[in-house]
Short mmCIF file of C-alpha atoms and ligand atoms in Angstrom, two decimals:
data_model
loop_
_atom_site.label_atom_id
_atom_site.label_comp_id
_atom_site.label_asym_id
_atom_site.label_seq_id
_atom_site.Cartn_x
_atom_site.Cartn_y
_atom_site.Cartn_z
CA MET A 1 0.03 0.01 -0.01
CA GLN A 2 1.20 3.46 -0.90
CA ILE A 3 1.55 5.78 2.20
CA GLU A 4 0.68 9.34 1.35
CA ILE A 5 2.77 12.04 3.02
CA PRO A 6 0.58 15.05 3.79
CA VAL A 7 1.88 18.07 1.86
CA LYS A 8 2.84 20.83 4.21
CA ILE A 9 0.40 23.93 4.00
CA GLN A 10 2.23 27.14 3.08
CA ASN A 11 -0.52 29.57 4.33
CA ASP A 12 -1.82 27.98 7.39
CA LEU A 13 -3.03 31.14 9.09
CA ILE A 14 -6.54 29.81 9.56
CA LEU A 15 -5.33 26.68 11.21
CA LYS A 16 -2.97 28.69 13.50
CA ALA A 17 -5.80 31.16 14.44
CA ALA A 18 -8.08 28.10 15.14
CA ARG A 19 -5.51 26.84 17.55
CA GLY A 20 -5.21 30.32 19.24
CA GLN A 21 -1.65 30.85 17.96
CA GLU A 22 -0.10 34.15 16.74
CA THR A 23 -0.78 34.80 13.08
CA GLY A 24 0.97 38.14 12.38
CA ARG A 25 -2.23 39.23 10.58
CA THR A 26 -5.79 38.25 10.71
CA PRO A 27 -6.68 35.42 8.22
CA VAL A 28 -9.97 35.66 6.14
CA TRP A 29 -12.36 33.58 4.16
CA LEU A 30 -16.01 34.13 3.14
CA MET A 31 -19.06 31.89 3.62
CA ARG A 32 -20.43 31.25 0.09
CA GLN A 33 -17.15 32.51 -1.44
CA ALA A 34 -17.55 29.82 -4.28
CA GLY A 35 -20.65 30.99 -6.03
CA ARG A 36 -22.69 33.34 -8.01
CA ILE A 37 -20.61 36.49 -7.11
CA LEU A 38 -18.04 35.17 -9.41
CA PRO A 39 -18.48 35.45 -13.27
CA GLU A 40 -16.12 32.40 -13.45
CA TYR A 41 -18.47 30.37 -11.38
CA ARG A 42 -21.57 31.42 -13.42
CA LYS A 43 -19.63 30.31 -16.49
CA VAL A 44 -19.17 26.77 -15.13
CA ARG A 45 -22.73 26.68 -13.66
CA LYS A 46 -24.06 27.51 -17.17
CA SER A 47 -22.24 24.60 -18.79
CA VAL A 48 -24.08 22.04 -16.56
CA SER A 49 -27.84 20.89 -16.38
CA GLY A 50 -28.16 22.18 -12.89
CA PHE A 51 -26.66 22.84 -9.50
CA LYS A 52 -26.61 19.13 -8.55
CA GLU A 53 -24.66 18.12 -11.57
CA LEU A 54 -22.03 20.66 -10.46
CA VAL A 55 -22.03 19.28 -6.88
CA GLN A 56 -21.82 15.59 -8.05
CA THR A 57 -19.03 16.07 -10.69
CA PRO A 58 -15.75 16.10 -8.68
CA GLU A 59 -13.74 17.82 -11.47
CA LEU A 60 -16.16 20.71 -11.56
CA ALA A 61 -16.67 20.96 -7.76
CA CYS A 62 -12.94 21.20 -7.55
CA GLU A 63 -12.61 23.93 -10.18
CA VAL A 64 -15.19 26.25 -8.55
CA THR A 65 -13.73 25.51 -4.97
CA LEU A 66 -10.31 26.86 -6.29
CA GLN A 67 -11.74 29.92 -8.05
CA PRO A 68 -12.03 32.18 -5.02
CA VAL A 69 -8.47 31.25 -3.81
CA ASP A 70 -6.98 32.50 -7.03
CA ILE A 71 -9.54 35.35 -7.74
CA LEU A 72 -10.19 36.71 -4.36
CA GLY A 73 -6.97 35.79 -2.46
CA VAL A 74 -8.79 34.22 0.56
CA ASP A 75 -6.70 32.21 3.19
CA ALA A 76 -8.74 29.12 2.79
CA ALA A 77 -10.87 27.08 0.28
CA ILE A 78 -14.19 25.63 1.19
CA ILE A 79 -15.22 22.52 -0.68
CA PHE A 80 -18.12 23.30 -3.14
CA SER A 81 -20.99 21.19 -2.09
CA ASP A 82 -24.24 21.69 -0.08
CA ILE A 83 -25.66 20.77 3.32
CA LEU A 84 -28.50 19.08 1.64
CA VAL A 85 -26.37 16.15 0.41
CA ILE A 86 -27.01 14.51 3.88
CA PRO A 87 -30.70 14.19 3.71
CA GLU A 88 -30.25 12.78 0.11
CA ALA A 89 -27.63 10.14 1.36
CA MET A 90 -30.22 9.24 4.13
CA GLY A 91 -33.01 8.69 1.54
CA LEU A 92 -34.59 12.06 0.90
CA PRO A 93 -33.40 13.41 -2.49
CA TYR A 94 -33.51 17.30 -3.00
CA GLN A 95 -33.89 19.39 -6.02
CA LEU A 96 -32.70 23.01 -6.30
CA ILE A 97 -35.36 25.15 -8.14
CA GLU A 98 -33.99 27.94 -10.05
CA ASN A 99 -34.57 31.33 -8.24
CA LYS A 100 -36.61 29.49 -5.58
CA GLY A 101 -34.32 27.36 -3.58
CA PRO A 102 -34.22 23.73 -2.26
CA PHE A 103 -37.20 21.45 -2.64
CA PHE A 104 -37.92 17.85 -1.26
CA GLU A 105 -40.57 15.79 -2.83
CA LYS A 106 -40.71 13.52 0.12
CA THR A 107 -40.71 14.83 3.69
CA ILE A 108 -40.81 13.45 7.13
CA LYS A 109 -44.26 13.12 8.71
CA GLY A 110 -43.98 10.29 11.26
CA LEU A 111 -42.40 7.18 12.59
CA ASP A 112 -42.63 5.09 9.26
CA ASP A 113 -40.83 7.88 7.45
CA ILE A 114 -38.07 8.05 10.04
CA ASP A 115 -37.61 4.38 10.11
CA SER A 116 -37.21 4.18 6.39
CA LEU A 117 -34.28 6.54 6.46
CA LYS A 118 -30.74 5.16 6.57
CA ILE A 119 -27.58 6.22 8.35
CA ALA A 120 -25.54 7.62 5.51
CA ASN A 121 -22.51 5.63 4.41
CA PRO A 122 -20.17 8.39 3.16
CA LYS A 123 -17.90 6.09 1.16
CA GLU A 124 -20.93 4.87 -0.97
CA ASP A 125 -23.51 7.57 -0.79
CA LEU A 126 -21.18 10.64 -0.72
CA HIS A 127 -18.23 9.33 -2.73
CA TYR A 128 -18.45 12.38 -5.08
CA VAL A 129 -17.84 14.87 -2.23
CA LEU A 130 -14.83 12.78 -0.84
CA GLU A 131 -13.51 12.52 -4.47
CA ALA A 132 -13.96 16.21 -4.82
CA ILE A 133 -12.04 16.88 -1.59
CA ARG A 134 -9.04 14.49 -2.71
CA LEU A 135 -8.95 16.22 -6.03
CA THR A 136 -9.01 19.76 -4.56
CA LYS A 137 -6.27 18.87 -2.05
CA THR A 138 -4.03 17.73 -4.95
CA GLU A 139 -4.69 20.87 -6.96
CA LEU A 140 -4.22 23.14 -3.93
CA ASP A 141 -0.74 21.42 -3.43
CA GLY A 142 -0.60 22.93 0.06
CA LYS A 143 -1.30 26.65 -0.84
CA VAL A 144 -4.03 27.11 1.69
CA PRO A 145 -6.11 24.80 3.94
CA LEU A 146 -9.36 23.12 2.68
CA ILE A 147 -12.56 23.64 4.72
CA GLY A 148 -15.09 20.75 4.85
CA PHE A 149 -18.59 21.19 6.18
CA ALA A 150 -21.98 19.88 7.11
CA GLY A 151 -25.24 21.25 8.27
CA ALA A 152 -25.98 20.95 12.05
CA PRO A 153 -28.60 18.38 12.77
CA TRP A 154 -31.29 20.77 13.67
CA THR A 155 -30.91 22.75 10.32
CA ILE A 156 -31.04 19.58 8.41
CA PHE A 157 -34.14 18.42 10.47
CA CYS A 158 -35.73 21.80 9.34
CA TYR A 159 -35.40 20.90 5.62
CA MET A 160 -36.43 17.30 6.14
CA LEU A 161 -39.73 18.30 7.80
CA GLU A 162 -40.58 21.55 5.87
CA GLY A 163 -39.35 20.22 2.34
CA SER A 164 -38.18 23.63 1.43
CA GLY A 165 -36.92 26.90 2.94
CA SER A 166 -39.36 28.75 5.30
CA LYS A 167 -39.34 32.02 7.27
CA THR A 168 -40.57 30.35 10.51
CA PHE A 169 -39.95 26.63 10.03
CA SER A 170 -43.19 26.17 11.90
CA LYS A 171 -43.66 22.53 10.77
CA ALA A 172 -40.24 21.63 12.17
CA ARG A 173 -40.92 23.42 15.44
CA LYS A 174 -44.39 21.96 15.70
CA PHE A 175 -42.92 18.44 15.55
CA LEU A 176 -40.65 19.21 18.54
CA TYR A 177 -43.73 19.97 20.67
CA THR A 178 -45.98 17.26 19.28
CA GLN A 179 -43.57 14.46 18.43
CA HIS A 180 -40.95 14.93 20.97
CA GLU A 181 -39.53 11.32 21.01
CA LEU A 182 -39.66 11.05 17.29
CA ALA A 183 -37.90 14.25 16.92
CA HIS A 184 -35.03 12.86 19.04
CA GLN A 185 -34.92 9.81 16.97
CA LEU A 186 -34.51 11.71 13.74
CA LEU A 187 -32.02 14.03 15.12
CA GLN A 188 -29.96 11.11 16.31
CA LYS A 189 -30.04 9.42 12.90
CA ILE A 190 -28.95 12.76 11.30
CA THR A 191 -26.17 13.06 13.87
CA ASP A 192 -24.78 9.64 13.25
CA SER A 193 -24.75 10.34 9.61
CA THR A 194 -23.07 13.76 10.05
CA ILE A 195 -20.37 12.16 12.32
CA ALA A 196 -19.60 9.53 9.65
CA TYR A 197 -19.63 12.18 6.96
CA LEU A 198 -17.24 14.61 8.74
CA GLN A 199 -14.81 11.86 9.65
CA ALA A 200 -14.78 10.85 6.02
CA GLN A 201 -14.16 14.42 4.97
CA PHE A 202 -11.08 14.62 7.33
CA GLU A 203 -9.76 11.27 6.06
CA ALA A 204 -10.21 12.52 2.44
CA GLY A 205 -8.10 15.56 3.27
CA ALA A 206 -10.27 18.36 4.80
CA ASP A 207 -7.95 20.35 7.14
CA ILE A 208 -10.75 21.90 9.22
CA VAL A 209 -14.65 21.60 9.22
CA GLN A 210 -17.56 24.01 9.88
CA LEU A 211 -20.94 23.02 11.05
CA PHE A 212 -23.69 25.39 9.80
CA ASP A 213 -26.66 25.77 12.11
CA SER A 214 -28.36 28.29 9.78
CA TRP A 215 -31.75 28.06 11.49
CA ALA A 216 -30.59 28.14 15.20
CA GLY A 217 -32.30 31.48 15.57
CA VAL A 218 -35.95 30.12 15.15
CA LEU A 219 -35.58 28.15 18.42
CA SER A 220 -36.16 29.28 22.06
CA PRO A 221 -33.10 29.04 24.20
CA GLN A 222 -34.55 25.96 25.99
CA LEU A 223 -35.42 24.15 22.85
CA TYR A 224 -32.17 25.01 21.21
CA LYS A 225 -30.27 23.34 24.08
CA GLU A 226 -32.41 20.14 23.84
CA PHE A 227 -32.81 19.75 20.12
CA SER A 228 -29.63 21.32 18.65
CA LEU A 229 -26.77 21.84 21.02
CA ARG A 230 -27.08 18.34 22.40
CA TYR A 231 -26.38 16.93 19.01
CA ILE A 232 -23.82 19.54 17.86
CA SER A 233 -21.98 18.51 21.23
CA GLN A 234 -21.98 14.80 20.17
CA ILE A 235 -20.49 15.70 16.76
CA CYS A 236 -17.73 17.84 18.44
CA ASP A 237 -16.88 15.11 20.95
CA SER A 238 -16.75 12.38 18.37
CA ILE A 239 -14.37 14.32 16.12
CA LYS A 240 -12.22 15.32 19.06
CA ASN A 241 -12.05 11.65 20.18
CA GLN A 242 -10.70 10.72 16.71
CA HIS A 243 -8.41 13.77 16.88
CA SER A 244 -6.71 12.49 20.09
CA ALA A 245 -6.76 8.81 18.86
CA ASN A 246 -4.85 9.65 15.74
CA SER A 247 -3.02 12.67 17.22
CA ILE A 248 -3.97 14.51 13.89
CA GLN A 249 -5.39 17.99 14.33
CA ARG A 250 -9.11 18.03 13.58
CA PRO A 251 -10.31 21.57 14.17
CA VAL A 252 -13.97 22.34 14.28
CA ILE A 253 -15.89 25.66 13.70
CA VAL A 254 -19.46 25.98 14.82
CA PHE A 255 -21.59 28.66 13.20
CA ALA A 256 -25.01 28.99 14.81
CA LYS A 257 -26.79 31.82 13.04
CA GLY A 258 -29.07 33.80 15.45
CA ALA A 259 -28.11 31.82 18.58
CA TYR A 260 -27.03 34.95 20.60
CA PHE A 261 -29.06 33.54 23.33
CA SER A 262 -26.85 30.56 23.66
CA LEU A 263 -23.40 32.01 23.42
CA LYS A 264 -22.40 30.90 26.88
CA GLU A 265 -23.46 27.36 26.12
CA LEU A 266 -21.66 27.38 22.67
CA GLY A 267 -18.52 28.44 24.61
CA LYS A 268 -18.65 25.00 26.34
CA LEU A 269 -18.54 22.96 23.18
CA ASN A 270 -15.57 20.79 22.44
CA CYS A 271 -14.80 22.82 19.38
CA ASP A 272 -12.14 25.44 18.39
CA VAL A 273 -13.92 28.32 16.81
CA ILE A 274 -17.36 29.85 17.29
CA GLY A 275 -18.84 31.85 14.25
CA LEU A 276 -20.68 35.07 15.11
CA ASP A 277 -23.25 36.71 12.99
CA TRP A 278 -23.64 40.44 12.67
CA ASN A 279 -26.46 40.65 15.32
CA MET A 280 -23.97 39.52 17.83
CA ASP A 281 -22.04 42.20 19.69
CA ILE A 282 -18.29 41.30 19.55
CA SER A 283 -17.11 42.27 22.99
CA GLU A 284 -20.37 40.93 24.55
CA SER A 285 -19.96 37.58 22.78
CA ARG A 286 -16.34 37.30 23.91
CA LYS A 287 -17.38 37.74 27.54
CA LEU A 288 -20.06 34.99 27.18
CA ILE A 289 -18.06 32.54 25.24
CA GLY A 290 -14.83 33.01 27.40
CA GLU A 291 -11.23 33.30 26.47
CA THR A 292 -10.40 29.81 25.17
CA LYS A 293 -12.18 29.86 21.71
CA THR A 294 -11.24 31.59 18.60
CA LEU A 295 -14.05 33.78 17.10
CA GLN A 296 -15.07 34.10 13.43
CA GLY A 297 -16.94 36.72 11.61
CA ASN A 298 -18.95 38.91 11.52
CA LEU A 299 -19.37 41.85 9.20
CA ASP A 300 -22.92 42.44 7.99
CA PRO A 301 -22.91 41.19 4.31
CA ALA A 302 -24.96 44.12 3.32
CA VAL A 303 -21.85 46.36 4.16
CA LEU A 304 -20.52 45.15 0.83
CA TYR A 305 -23.14 47.03 -1.08
CA ALA A 306 -21.76 50.28 0.39
CA ASP A 307 -19.06 52.54 -1.28
CA PHE A 308 -15.34 51.49 -0.78
CA GLN A 309 -14.58 53.89 1.99
CA THR A 310 -17.45 52.70 4.08
CA ILE A 311 -16.41 49.05 3.49
CA LYS A 312 -12.82 49.87 4.67
CA ASN A 313 -14.20 51.73 7.75
CA GLU A 314 -16.56 49.08 8.86
CA THR A 315 -14.09 46.25 8.23
CA LYS A 316 -11.28 48.17 10.27
CA LYS A 317 -13.94 48.69 13.08
CA MET A 318 -14.71 45.01 13.12
CA LEU A 319 -11.04 44.04 13.19
CA ASN A 320 -10.49 46.46 16.24
CA ASN A 321 -13.41 45.04 18.02
CA PHE A 322 -12.16 41.39 17.76
CA GLY A 323 -8.50 42.36 18.36
CA PRO A 324 -5.41 40.71 16.94
CA LYS A 325 -5.61 37.34 18.23
CA GLN A 326 -8.01 34.41 18.23
CA HIS A 327 -9.93 35.89 15.25
CA ILE A 328 -10.72 34.47 11.67
CA ALA A 329 -12.35 37.39 9.67
CA ASN A 330 -15.51 36.52 7.68
CA LEU A 331 -18.89 38.06 7.03
CA GLY A 332 -21.78 37.35 9.45
CA HIS A 333 -23.45 35.07 6.99
CA GLY A 334 -22.91 34.03 3.35
CA VAL A 335 -21.93 36.71 0.81
CA TYR A 336 -24.95 37.83 -1.08
CA PRO A 337 -25.06 36.59 -4.79
CA ASP A 338 -25.49 40.19 -6.22
CA THR A 339 -22.31 41.57 -4.50
CA ASP A 340 -19.85 43.27 -6.57
CA VAL A 341 -16.56 41.25 -6.67
CA GLU A 342 -14.37 44.49 -6.33
CA ARG A 343 -16.11 45.25 -3.09
CA VAL A 344 -15.49 41.76 -1.90
CA LYS A 345 -11.84 42.17 -2.76
CA CYS A 346 -11.78 45.51 -0.81
CA PHE A 347 -12.96 43.64 2.37
CA ILE A 348 -10.32 41.04 1.94
CA GLU A 349 -7.53 43.47 1.18
CA THR A 350 -8.38 45.71 4.08
CA ILE A 351 -8.13 42.65 6.38
CA LYS A 352 -4.80 41.53 4.86
CA GLU A 353 -3.18 44.98 5.05
CA TYR A 354 -4.48 46.00 8.58
CA GLU A 355 -1.92 46.54 11.16
CA PHE A 356 -2.88 46.56 14.81
O1 CP3 B 1 -19.48 28.43 0.98
C1 CP3 B 1 -19.16 28.12 0.00
O2 CP3 B 1 -18.56 28.65 -0.95
C2 CP3 B 1 -19.33 26.47 -0.34
C3 CP3 B 1 -20.50 26.12 -0.87
C4 CP3 B 1 -21.90 26.02 -0.09
C5 CP3 B 1 -23.08 26.13 -0.80
N1 CP3 B 1 -24.07 25.92 0.10
C6 CP3 B 1 -23.15 26.22 -2.19
C7 CP3 B 1 -24.55 26.73 -2.75
C8 CP3 B 1 -22.08 26.05 1.23
C9 CP3 B 1 -21.20 25.96 2.43
C10 CP3 B 1 -23.54 25.85 1.40
C11 CP3 B 1 -24.30 25.59 2.73
C12 CP3 B 1 -25.81 25.81 2.75
N2 CP3 B 1 -26.66 25.30 1.95
C13 CP3 B 1 -26.44 26.19 3.94
C14 CP3 B 1 -25.75 26.77 5.15
C15 CP3 B 1 -25.14 28.16 5.00
C16 CP3 B 1 -26.27 29.12 4.99
O3 CP3 B 1 -26.34 29.96 3.90
O4 CP3 B 1 -26.84 29.45 5.96
C17 CP3 B 1 -27.76 26.17 3.55
C18 CP3 B 1 -28.80 26.62 4.50
C19 CP3 B 1 -27.91 25.57 2.38
C20 CP3 B 1 -29.09 25.14 1.68
C21 CP3 B 1 -29.23 25.96 0.31
N3 CP3 B 1 -28.52 25.59 -0.73
C22 CP3 B 1 -30.10 26.91 -0.02
C23 CP3 B 1 -31.12 27.59 0.86
C24 CP3 B 1 -29.88 27.31 -1.35
C25 CP3 B 1 -30.68 28.31 -2.19
C26 CP3 B 1 -30.32 29.68 -1.79
C27 CP3 B 1 -29.21 30.23 -2.79
O5 CP3 B 1 -28.34 30.73 -2.13
O6 CP3 B 1 -29.47 30.13 -3.94
C28 CP3 B 1 -28.85 26.56 -1.88
C29 CP3 B 1 -28.18 26.53 -3.09
C30 CP3 B 1 -26.76 26.80 -3.25
N4 CP3 B 1 -25.79 26.25 -2.44
C31 CP3 B 1 -26.13 27.72 -4.13
C32 CP3 B 1 -24.76 27.67 -3.82
C33 CP3 B 1 -23.63 28.26 -4.58
C34 CP3 B 1 -26.82 28.48 -5.24
C35 CP3 B 1 -26.97 27.60 -6.51
C36 CP3 B 1 -26.79 28.11 -7.69
O7 CP3 B 1 -25.64 28.14 -8.19
O8 CP3 B 1 -27.75 28.41 -8.41
#
C-alpha cells in the first residue's frame, strides 16, 4: 500500500488562528465565497444541467472551489457542495429550483418515514464529495487549507420536515412539541450520519470543518439546548475523540446563526472556533463565550453594497473590536450573490493589510 505523506500547508494562518496561535495578521475567508458572485462560477454553472450536476461532478466541484482562492486571495478554500447532500444520502433526495431554492418531494411526517431513513454511508452515498476533496487537495498543493462542512442536525431536520426553505420553520418546530420522542430519533439519525460524513471528509483531506446551524435562531433557548446543542456537542466530541486517537489535528468551527441567546453554552462545546453573525455584539460575545475559543465573523454582508470607503471603515472597526488574536475574519453570513466582486476584494485586502 502506498502511504501518502501530507503536503505541508504554506499559508496555514486559519489553522493557526483556530488553535489560538499568533498569526501576524488576521486570516480571512467568506461563507459562500464559491458561487454566484464570481463570473467564473456562473460560466461553469451554465455549462451543466443544474446545481446538483456541479456538486456531483468532482472535477467541476474542484474547479469552482479553487476559483475564490485565485481570484479573491482568501486564506482558505471551502469545498463546493451543499448541506442538503446529507438528507439525500439518508433517503430524501432534493432538487434545487432555479430562483426558488431547495425542494424535497418526500418529507418526514411520522415514525414510518424516520424508520425508512438510513444512516449515511459516506464512502458509498457521498463518494462524489470525498472525491472532490481529494482532487482539490491535490490541486491546492498545500497553498491554503481546505474547509469541509456539514449542516448541524437541527438545520437538516428543518429541511427534512418542511421540504423547502421557510421563514418560520413552523412545521419543524411543531414536531418538537407534538412528537418529542420522534424528533430525538430523527436528530440522532442525522447526527450519526453527520459524524460519519465529517470523519470521512477529514480522511479525504479536509484540514478543518464547519458546522452550519443556519436556523438556530428560530428556536427558544430551552429548545435550542435540547434539540440542537445536544447533537452538535455529540458531533464535536466524536471528532475530538478521533483527533486524540490519531494525534492528527481536527479543528472544528461551529456557526449557529441567530443563537445569541446561547453563546455561553456554545462556549462550552468541544470545538475550536465559534462563528458570530452580525447581530451579535463582539465584546459581549467574547465575554459570554470566554477566552479559550477563537471567534469568526462577523461583518454584515450588506456592508459590501456600500461605497469602498465605508467598506474599509466598517471592516477596520470589526477588526479592532475582535483584536489581533483568536480571530478569523468573515462575514456574519454568506456573501449575497449580487455583491460586486471588487467590493469583496476590498473587504479582503483591508483585512490583509491591517496593522494593529
Ligand atoms: O461556502 C461556499 O462557498 C461553499 C458552498 C456552499 C453552498 N451551500 C453552495 C450553494 C455551502 C457551504 C452551502 C451551505 C448551505 N446550503 C447552507 C448553510 C449556509 C447558509 O447559507 O446558511 C444552507 C442553508 C444551504 C441550503 C441551500 N442551498 C439553499 C437555501 C440554497 C438556495 C439559496 C441560494 O443561495 O441560492 C442552496 C443553493 C446553493 N448552495 C447555491 C450555492 C452556490 C446556489 C445555487 C446556484 O448556483 O444556483
